[in-house]
Amino acid sequence: MKLLLKFLLMLGAFNTSTTAQRAYLREKEESSSNEAHARSLVLDPRTVQLKDDAVAKDDAVEHYRKNLDQKRQQDDGWVHDEVWFNEQAKKGCCPFAAMLYDTRYAKVEYRCCTTKIAEGKIDPLRAVVGVDYSRLHKNTTILIQGDSLAEQHFLGMMCFAWSAHNLTVHLRPLSKKKDSSEGVIWSSNILLHSIGRNAVITIQFLRWNRPQIANEEIYDVLEDPHFIVLGGWHHGGTDSSQIERFLNQAQSRWGSKVIVVDALPSHFPGGVYRGDGDYPNTVEMCKETSSHGHPNINQVLNMSTRNKTNITLLNASRLYYNRGNAHIGYISRGVVGPQGRDCLHWCIAPGVMDALTRMTLAAVYAMS
């Protein structure tokens, strides 16, 4: 009789436990999907043990909520990392910025934004999207063609090699033209020996403002590229028919080696650049967030590349929607480019151009 009573009590406890478990599961299923997803991202059951009391659960919820913004940034290609950012900032301005920009941007710290970094005005974000140079194992030549934004892309790839891996980089001009003249050509050799790769990555830049194929005599100066990167869309010729014609010409000339970079967002107050500098009153020099590509041709680029299987489109713009404080900002008179404030070009500061660089390297790696 005692044994039977003990068995019934154990059975009742089991049923009670099962009922509680079912209630817990129902409650968990009814939770917000976003909250459940956030909890799963932050709370690792191998390292975080939730105690069965309300206080511990509240502490855990508060823990993942505090980390939610950081996790979202990581999902968007960035992770908040002040230690890394400060270590990179100690290296100073990327030396290739002064070489490439020469006297053009000496008045604005060669666009390195040294003062903004010191004042804590740039978010300390480290790019985690894409890959780095260690994934490349053989000699590769990349040609970047475009305007001043494409020039920053070129510069960013050199500065990433210098800052992330301390790679040896050799930069030299290949044309007599200088500064921002159309037809300017630069070439850089990035040696991968220090990371165990017996290879050289050659990256060339051709300043060609319009979305058109350049003159053949210009291409004769360049090494035949394994990959051609087309970007920067700020000098007209960006309607759908012109873009379609340009991409068809690029596809015909370079085949399956074409990578197209979409237009990164600008963050001018009011949404547009004003030559007279008359912007709406705002505390911020550049808006914090903007999903407006500049120029607004990303829909055209998406449509034009959709049916071209051997053209790769880099949707990099999404990574920069919330990076308004990473623009150059205030600029003094007599500097080439936007007047008064520059919410178009980017700081050559730790991490800023790394996301675009890492996406480019990932595309090259995948297509290799």
XYZ file of C-alpha atoms in Angstrom:
368
model
C 0.000 0.000 0.000
C 2.821 2.381 0.880
C 4.562 1.531 -2.342
C 1.372 2.241 -4.305
C 0.907 5.571 -2.527
C 4.526 6.515 -3.210
C 4.103 5.618 -6.879
C 0.947 7.765 -7.144
C 2.713 10.724 -5.534
C 5.620 10.368 -7.969
C 3.204 10.152 -10.868
C 1.417 13.282 -9.676
C 4.739 15.135 -9.411
C 5.631 13.980 -12.909
C 2.269 15.180 -14.246
C 2.669 18.503 -12.460
C 6.172 18.904 -13.885
C 4.927 17.984 -17.365
C 2.062 20.474 -17.094
C 4.469 23.181 -16.012
C 6.766 22.367 -18.889
C 3.876 22.562 -21.353
C 2.764 25.894 -19.890
C 6.322 27.166 -20.160
C 6.540 26.052 -23.792
C 3.209 27.720 -24.626
C 4.380 30.908 -22.956
C 7.658 30.748 -24.840
C 5.873 30.221 -28.180
C 3.582 33.161 -27.516
C 6.553 35.481 -26.924
C 7.431 38.061 -29.496
C 9.349 36.482 -32.369
C 11.806 39.363 -32.360
C 12.415 39.030 -28.639
C 12.862 35.274 -28.958
C 15.315 35.784 -31.779
C 17.224 38.390 -29.807
C 17.360 36.082 -26.788
C 18.718 33.242 -28.919
C 21.405 35.523 -30.342
C 22.674 36.725 -26.997
C 22.044 33.967 -24.457
C 24.228 30.939 -25.045
C 22.854 27.992 -23.026
C 26.396 26.645 -22.680
C 27.575 29.721 -20.783
C 24.443 31.282 -19.298
C 22.362 29.298 -16.805
C 18.957 30.768 -16.024
C 17.853 30.198 -12.457
C 14.211 29.365 -11.882
C 13.257 32.665 -10.329
C 11.837 35.909 -11.674
C 14.818 38.058 -10.653
C 17.328 35.955 -12.548
C 15.080 35.927 -15.612
C 14.686 39.706 -15.493
C 18.455 40.093 -15.245
C 18.938 37.842 -18.239
C 16.357 39.734 -20.282
C 18.009 43.031 -19.395
C 21.363 41.526 -20.402
C 20.265 40.571 -23.891
C 18.400 43.841 -24.408
C 21.550 45.809 -23.623
C 23.425 43.754 -26.178
C 20.678 43.801 -28.800
C 21.921 46.928 -30.597
C 25.401 45.451 -30.828
C 24.042 42.184 -32.224
C 21.970 44.040 -34.781
C 25.074 45.947 -35.858
C 26.897 42.649 -36.230
C 24.051 41.268 -38.327
C 24.437 44.388 -40.492
C 28.141 43.755 -41.030
C 29.613 45.687 -38.084
C 30.457 44.990 -34.465
C 31.081 47.622 -31.782
C 34.738 47.313 -30.760
C 36.311 50.273 -28.978
C 39.515 48.423 -28.086
C 40.202 47.540 -31.710
C 39.202 51.011 -32.920
C 41.530 52.768 -30.476
C 44.444 50.507 -31.373
C 43.929 51.247 -35.050
C 43.605 54.976 -34.386
C 47.024 54.987 -32.684
C 48.585 54.148 -36.057
C 47.588 57.578 -37.323
C 46.474 58.646 -40.786
C 46.841 55.992 -43.480
C 50.042 57.012 -45.324
C 48.558 56.316 -48.742
C 45.916 59.003 -48.199
C 48.575 61.713 -48.280
C 50.246 60.116 -51.303
C 47.045 59.761 -53.309
C 45.430 63.044 -52.307
C 48.709 65.007 -52.333
C 47.853 68.686 -51.714
C 44.164 68.334 -52.632
C 42.907 67.506 -49.178
C 45.740 68.611 -46.901
C 43.335 71.180 -45.384
C 40.976 68.400 -44.299
C 43.599 66.057 -42.828
C 43.769 64.098 -46.081
C 40.241 62.932 -45.265
C 41.584 60.849 -42.380
C 39.307 62.736 -39.931
C 42.008 62.689 -37.245
C 40.286 65.398 -35.201
C 36.894 63.683 -35.339
C 38.476 60.446 -34.123
C 40.162 62.233 -31.214
C 36.843 63.867 -30.281
C 35.000 60.530 -30.338
C 32.706 61.589 -33.171
C 33.014 58.399 -35.251
C 31.345 55.189 -34.108
C 33.994 52.584 -33.165
C 32.718 49.843 -35.451
C 34.754 46.968 -36.840
C 33.634 45.406 -40.125
C 32.878 41.677 -39.935
C 31.263 41.194 -43.322
C 33.162 39.548 -46.189
C 36.779 38.283 -46.019
C 40.294 39.693 -45.683
C 43.410 39.329 -47.832
C 44.402 36.003 -46.247
C 41.780 34.248 -48.416
C 43.602 35.159 -51.629
C 46.273 32.645 -52.620
C 47.492 33.667 -56.075
C 48.565 36.737 -58.006
C 45.480 38.795 -58.812
C 44.979 42.099 -60.620
C 41.919 44.242 -59.872
C 40.995 47.420 -61.748
C 38.692 49.930 -60.035
C 37.148 52.434 -62.442
C 35.008 55.398 -61.449
C 34.892 58.829 -59.830
C 35.932 60.158 -56.424
C 33.929 57.503 -54.551
C 35.660 54.789 -56.566
C 38.937 56.512 -55.700
C 38.049 56.147 -52.017
C 37.278 52.481 -52.645
C 40.784 52.090 -54.100
C 42.344 53.942 -51.172
C 40.314 51.937 -48.659
C 41.646 48.647 -50.038
C 45.242 49.811 -49.587
C 44.628 51.194 -46.105
C 42.937 47.940 -45.060
C 46.012 45.970 -46.167
C 48.251 48.376 -44.230
C 46.155 48.542 -41.049
C 44.656 45.051 -40.731
C 47.669 42.911 -41.634
C 50.628 45.313 -41.776
C 51.128 44.207 -45.360
C 53.710 45.875 -47.568
C 52.019 48.169 -50.093
C 53.723 49.934 -53.003
C 51.755 52.792 -54.610
C 52.779 54.620 -57.781
C 51.147 56.781 -60.470
C 50.899 55.429 -64.017
C 49.814 58.645 -65.720
C 51.080 62.201 -66.026
C 47.687 63.544 -65.043
C 47.230 64.366 -61.361
C 44.647 65.033 -58.693
C 41.042 64.603 -59.825
C 41.596 64.852 -63.581
C 39.775 62.308 -65.667
C 42.214 59.701 -66.929
C 44.394 59.646 -63.802
C 45.802 56.150 -63.242
C 47.339 54.696 -60.083
C 48.652 51.231 -59.316
C 49.371 49.530 -55.999
C 51.067 46.216 -55.280
C 50.066 44.505 -52.046
C 52.512 41.794 -50.953
C 50.936 38.910 -49.042
C 54.186 37.246 -47.966
C 53.906 38.311 -44.322
C 50.673 36.311 -43.954
C 52.094 33.193 -45.561
C 50.854 33.784 -49.106
C 53.359 33.789 -51.952
C 51.268 36.209 -53.982
C 50.913 39.835 -54.987
C 47.570 41.599 -55.275
C 47.748 44.417 -57.808
C 44.987 47.000 -57.512
C 44.740 49.708 -60.174
C 42.553 52.796 -60.247
C 41.334 54.655 -63.319
C 39.596 57.973 -62.706
C 36.754 57.949 -65.232
C 33.845 59.988 -63.983
C 31.127 58.912 -66.394
C 29.681 55.395 -66.657
C 31.360 54.716 -69.984
C 34.127 52.531 -71.313
C 37.331 54.596 -71.485
C 39.531 55.042 -74.522
C 41.489 51.945 -75.509
C 44.834 53.750 -75.314
C 44.136 54.306 -71.612
C 43.538 50.616 -70.994
C 46.779 49.859 -72.839
C 48.663 51.483 -69.943
C 47.054 49.096 -67.457
C 47.698 45.462 -66.748
C 44.959 43.200 -68.047
C 42.783 42.778 -64.934
C 41.400 39.544 -63.586
C 38.509 41.606 -62.195
C 37.044 45.023 -63.039
C 35.190 46.952 -60.316
C 32.822 49.698 -61.487
C 31.556 52.313 -59.044
C 30.951 55.987 -58.353
C 27.982 57.439 -60.184
C 28.119 61.179 -59.530
C 28.776 62.801 -62.890
C 25.667 62.082 -64.928
C 24.810 59.362 -67.394
C 22.901 57.346 -64.837
C 19.483 56.834 -66.434
C 18.429 53.239 -67.076
C 19.255 53.171 -70.807
C 22.760 54.571 -70.273
C 23.511 52.206 -67.394
C 22.230 49.259 -69.421
C 24.456 50.218 -72.355
C 27.476 50.720 -70.096
C 27.085 47.326 -68.405
C 26.597 45.601 -71.749
C 29.830 47.180 -72.979
C 31.640 46.145 -69.798
C 30.314 42.622 -70.096
C 31.405 42.445 -73.721
C 34.892 43.712 -72.931
C 35.672 41.886 -69.680
C 33.293 38.929 -69.703
C 32.579 37.387 -66.323
C 35.070 39.528 -64.404
C 32.771 42.519 -63.742
C 31.840 43.654 -60.218
C 29.413 46.580 -59.852
C 29.258 48.561 -56.592
C 25.946 50.238 -55.837
C 25.754 53.900 -54.828
C 26.561 54.460 -51.162
C 24.217 56.786 -49.260
C 24.872 60.451 -48.652
C 23.729 62.039 -45.384
C 23.210 65.709 -46.283
C 20.590 67.446 -44.088
C 17.399 67.624 -46.111
C 18.491 64.657 -48.209
C 20.328 66.483 -51.011
C 23.571 68.361 -51.547
C 23.129 72.138 -51.836
C 25.821 74.065 -53.651
C 24.977 77.220 -51.711
C 25.430 75.428 -48.388
C 21.943 76.465 -47.230
C 20.859 73.377 -45.305
C 18.037 72.965 -42.777
C 19.054 73.819 -39.239
C 20.382 70.724 -37.537
C 22.670 69.919 -34.648
C 24.416 67.276 -36.740
C 26.787 68.226 -39.523
C 25.588 65.152 -41.448
C 22.422 63.170 -40.770
C 22.865 60.034 -38.692
C 20.825 57.793 -40.971
C 19.907 57.778 -44.638
C 18.873 55.014 -47.029
C 19.071 57.329 -50.025
C 21.788 56.288 -52.460
C 23.616 59.151 -54.051
C 22.732 59.411 -56.825
C 19.541 57.408 -56.395
C 20.255 54.781 -59.054
C 20.421 51.605 -57.002
C 17.078 50.395 -58.296
C 18.398 50.866 -61.838
C 21.567 48.930 -60.982
C 19.534 46.121 -59.442
C 17.308 45.857 -62.488
C 20.170 46.130 -64.981
C 22.274 43.410 -63.339
C 19.430 41.039 -62.506
C 19.583 39.077 -65.765
C 23.340 39.321 -66.247
C 24.588 36.154 -64.605
C 28.249 36.994 -65.078
C 28.065 40.468 -63.448
C 28.267 40.613 -59.661
C 26.437 43.437 -57.863
C 27.794 44.467 -54.461
C 24.914 45.799 -52.359
C 27.246 47.664 -50.043
C 24.976 50.670 -49.506
C 22.938 48.945 -46.777
C 26.039 48.778 -44.588
C 26.374 52.564 -44.599
C 22.786 53.730 -43.976
C 23.500 54.365 -40.274
C 27.027 55.727 -40.622
C 26.326 59.416 -41.100
C 28.981 60.454 -38.581
C 31.644 58.679 -40.654
C 31.483 61.336 -43.380
C 34.123 64.064 -43.488
C 31.667 66.721 -42.292
C 32.879 70.303 -42.090
C 35.315 71.423 -44.788
C 37.024 74.763 -45.198
C 36.926 76.995 -48.256
C 39.123 76.183 -51.200
C 38.841 72.417 -50.857
C 37.775 70.380 -53.894
C 34.346 68.784 -53.542
C 31.133 69.682 -51.719
C 31.198 73.162 -50.220
C 30.686 73.881 -46.534
C 30.141 70.306 -45.485
C 30.903 66.952 -47.046
C 28.273 64.331 -46.277
C 29.110 62.331 -49.392
C 32.737 61.243 -49.069
C 33.901 59.042 -46.211
C 36.550 59.339 -43.546
C 39.619 57.222 -44.157
C 39.331 56.256 -40.510
C 39.567 52.855 -38.793
C 36.937 50.474 -40.112
C 34.921 52.892 -42.242
C 35.938 51.658 -45.697
C 36.731 48.138 -44.449
C 33.219 46.801 -45.037
C 33.339 47.745 -48.719
C 36.872 46.333 -49.001
C 35.952 43.037 -47.349
C 32.877 42.664 -49.566
C 35.040 43.276 -52.625
C 37.588 40.682 -51.519
C 34.766 38.212 -50.857
C 33.458 38.702 -54.403
C 36.954 38.212 -55.847
C 37.453 35.112 -53.691
C 34.102 33.630 -54.747
C 34.638 34.359 -58.441
C 38.162 32.907 -58.319
